[in-house]
mmCIF file with all atom_site columns, C-alpha atoms in Angstrom:
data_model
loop_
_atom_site.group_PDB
_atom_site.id
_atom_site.type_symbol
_atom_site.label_atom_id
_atom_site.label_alt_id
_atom_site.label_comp_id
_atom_site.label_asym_id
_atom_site.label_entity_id
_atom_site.label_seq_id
_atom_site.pdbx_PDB_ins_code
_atom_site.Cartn_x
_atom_site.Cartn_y
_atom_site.Cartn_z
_atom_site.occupancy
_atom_site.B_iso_or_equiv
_atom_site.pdbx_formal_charge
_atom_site.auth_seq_id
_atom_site.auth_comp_id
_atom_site.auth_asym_id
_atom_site.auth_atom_id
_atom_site.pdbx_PDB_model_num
ATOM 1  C CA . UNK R 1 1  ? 0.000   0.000   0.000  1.00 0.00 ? 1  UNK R CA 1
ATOM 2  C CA . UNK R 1 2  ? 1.534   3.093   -0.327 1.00 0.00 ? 2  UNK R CA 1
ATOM 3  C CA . UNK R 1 3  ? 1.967   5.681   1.641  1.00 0.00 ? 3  UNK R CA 1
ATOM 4  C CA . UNK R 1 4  ? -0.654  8.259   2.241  1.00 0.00 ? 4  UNK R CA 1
ATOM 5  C CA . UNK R 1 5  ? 0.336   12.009  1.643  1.00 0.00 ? 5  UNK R CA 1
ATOM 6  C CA . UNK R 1 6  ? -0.797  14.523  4.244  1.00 0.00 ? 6  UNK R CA 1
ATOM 7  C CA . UNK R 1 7  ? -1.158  17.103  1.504  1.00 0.00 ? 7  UNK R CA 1
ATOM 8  C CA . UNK R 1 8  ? -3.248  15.340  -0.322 1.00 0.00 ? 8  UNK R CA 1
ATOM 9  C CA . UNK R 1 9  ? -5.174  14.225  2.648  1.00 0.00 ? 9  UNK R CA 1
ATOM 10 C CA . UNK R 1 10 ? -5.905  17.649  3.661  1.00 0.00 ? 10 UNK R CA 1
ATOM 11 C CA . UNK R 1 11 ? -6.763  19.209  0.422  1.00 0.00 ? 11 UNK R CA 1
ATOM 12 C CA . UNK R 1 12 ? -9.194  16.282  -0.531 1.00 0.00 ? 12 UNK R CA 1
ATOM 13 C CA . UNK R 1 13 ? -10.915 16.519  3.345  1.00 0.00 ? 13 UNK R CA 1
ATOM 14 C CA . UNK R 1 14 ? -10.619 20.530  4.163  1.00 0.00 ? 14 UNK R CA 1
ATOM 15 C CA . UNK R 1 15 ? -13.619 21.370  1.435  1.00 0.00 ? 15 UNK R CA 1
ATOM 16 C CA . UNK R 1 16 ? -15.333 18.426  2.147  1.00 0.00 ? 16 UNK R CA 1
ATOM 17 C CA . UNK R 1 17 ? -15.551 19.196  5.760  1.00 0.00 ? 17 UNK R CA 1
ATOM 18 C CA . UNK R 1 18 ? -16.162 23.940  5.768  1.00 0.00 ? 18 UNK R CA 1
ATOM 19 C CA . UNK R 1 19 ? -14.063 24.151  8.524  1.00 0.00 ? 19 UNK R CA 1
ATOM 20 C CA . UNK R 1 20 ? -11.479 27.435  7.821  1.00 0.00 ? 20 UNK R CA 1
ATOM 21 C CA . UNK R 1 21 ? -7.822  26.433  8.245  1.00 0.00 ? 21 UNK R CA 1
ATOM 22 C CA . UNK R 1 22 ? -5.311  29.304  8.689  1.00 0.00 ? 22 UNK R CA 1
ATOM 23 C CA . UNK R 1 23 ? -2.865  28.114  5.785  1.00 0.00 ? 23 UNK R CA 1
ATOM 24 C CA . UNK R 1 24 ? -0.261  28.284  8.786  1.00 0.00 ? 24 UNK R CA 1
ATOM 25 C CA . UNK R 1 25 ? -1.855  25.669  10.453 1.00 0.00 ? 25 UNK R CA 1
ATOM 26 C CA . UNK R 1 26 ? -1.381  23.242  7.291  1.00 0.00 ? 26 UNK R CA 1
ATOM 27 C CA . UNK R 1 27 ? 2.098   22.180  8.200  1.00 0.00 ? 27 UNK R CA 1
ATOM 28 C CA . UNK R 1 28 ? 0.705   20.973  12.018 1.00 0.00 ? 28 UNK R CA 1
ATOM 29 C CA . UNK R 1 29 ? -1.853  19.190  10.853 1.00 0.00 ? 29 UNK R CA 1
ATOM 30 C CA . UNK R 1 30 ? 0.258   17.609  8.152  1.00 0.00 ? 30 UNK R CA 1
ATOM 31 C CA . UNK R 1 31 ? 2.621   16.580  11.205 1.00 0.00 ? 31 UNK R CA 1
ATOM 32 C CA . UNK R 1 32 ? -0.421  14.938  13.033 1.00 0.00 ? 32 UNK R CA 1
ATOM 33 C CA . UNK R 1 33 ? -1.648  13.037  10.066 1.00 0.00 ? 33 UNK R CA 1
ATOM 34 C CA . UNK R 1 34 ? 2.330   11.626  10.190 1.00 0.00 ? 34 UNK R CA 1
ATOM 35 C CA . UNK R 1 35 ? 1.922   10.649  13.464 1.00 0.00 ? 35 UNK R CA 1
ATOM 36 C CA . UNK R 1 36 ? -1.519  9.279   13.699 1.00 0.00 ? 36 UNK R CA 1
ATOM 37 C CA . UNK R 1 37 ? -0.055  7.454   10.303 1.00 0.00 ? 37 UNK R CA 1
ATOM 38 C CA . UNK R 1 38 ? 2.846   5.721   12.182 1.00 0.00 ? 38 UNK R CA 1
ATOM 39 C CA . UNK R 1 39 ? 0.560   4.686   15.340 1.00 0.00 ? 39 UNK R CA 1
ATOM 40 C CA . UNK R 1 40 ? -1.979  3.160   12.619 1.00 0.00 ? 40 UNK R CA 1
ATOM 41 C CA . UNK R 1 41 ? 0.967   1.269   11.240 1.00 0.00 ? 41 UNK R CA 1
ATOM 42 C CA . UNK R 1 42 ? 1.791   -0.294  14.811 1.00 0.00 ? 42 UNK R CA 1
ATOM 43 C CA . UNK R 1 43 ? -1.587  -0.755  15.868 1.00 0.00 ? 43 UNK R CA 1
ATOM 44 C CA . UNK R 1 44 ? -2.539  -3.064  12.322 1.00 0.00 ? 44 UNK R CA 1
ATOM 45 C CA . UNK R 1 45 ? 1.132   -4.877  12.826 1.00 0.00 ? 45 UNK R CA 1
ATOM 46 C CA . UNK R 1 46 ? 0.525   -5.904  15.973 1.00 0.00 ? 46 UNK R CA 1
ATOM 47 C CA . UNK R 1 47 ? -0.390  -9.284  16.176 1.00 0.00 ? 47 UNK R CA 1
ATOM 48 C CA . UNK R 1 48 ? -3.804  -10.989 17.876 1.00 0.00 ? 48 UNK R CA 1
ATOM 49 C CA . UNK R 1 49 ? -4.841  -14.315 18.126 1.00 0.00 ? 49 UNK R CA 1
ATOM 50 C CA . UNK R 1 50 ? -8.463  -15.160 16.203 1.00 0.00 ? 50 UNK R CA 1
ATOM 51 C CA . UNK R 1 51 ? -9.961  -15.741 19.527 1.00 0.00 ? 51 UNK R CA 1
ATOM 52 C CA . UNK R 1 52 ? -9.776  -12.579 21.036 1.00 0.00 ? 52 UNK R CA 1
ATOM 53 C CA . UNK R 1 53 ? -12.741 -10.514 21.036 1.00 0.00 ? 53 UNK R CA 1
ATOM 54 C CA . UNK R 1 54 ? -13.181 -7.143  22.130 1.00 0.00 ? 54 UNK R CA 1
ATOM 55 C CA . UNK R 1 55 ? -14.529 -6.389  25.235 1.00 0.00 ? 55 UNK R CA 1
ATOM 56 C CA . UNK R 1 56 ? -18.659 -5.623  25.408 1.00 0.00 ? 56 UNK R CA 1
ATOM 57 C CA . UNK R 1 57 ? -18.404 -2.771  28.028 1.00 0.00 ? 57 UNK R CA 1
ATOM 58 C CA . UNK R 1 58 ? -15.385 -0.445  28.118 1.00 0.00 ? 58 UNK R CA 1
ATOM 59 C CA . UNK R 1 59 ? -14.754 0.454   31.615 1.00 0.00 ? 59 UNK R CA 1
ATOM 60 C CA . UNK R 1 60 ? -11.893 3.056   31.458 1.00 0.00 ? 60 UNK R CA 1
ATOM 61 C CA . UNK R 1 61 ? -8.628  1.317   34.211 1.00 0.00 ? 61 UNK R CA 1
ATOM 62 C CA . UNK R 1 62 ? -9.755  -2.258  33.987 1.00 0.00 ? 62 UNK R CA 1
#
């Protein structure tokens, strides 16, 4: 797959969405989309058994 461009990402989405974006702001949010990129990456690659199933009830420190 390859990789996804922030640019891109925010162009396509930024019309879609009417929210105003100081073109400052662009290179932030470009920066985020890395990161929340590279956290998606280790999330999928990390491996779980076919068994486990996610919990019914989230109950936030358990």
């Amino acid at each position: 797959m390859p990789e996804a461009d922030p640019e891109a990402i925010i162009a396509a989405l930024l019309p879609a969405t009417g929210i105003p974006v100081d073109p400052a702001w662009r290179v932030a949010i470009a920066a985020n989309l890395r990161i929340a990129g590279t956290i998606a990456e280790a999330l999928k690659s990390f491996p779980l058994p076919d068994e486990v199933e996610p919990a019914p009830i989230f109950e936030p420190g358990r």
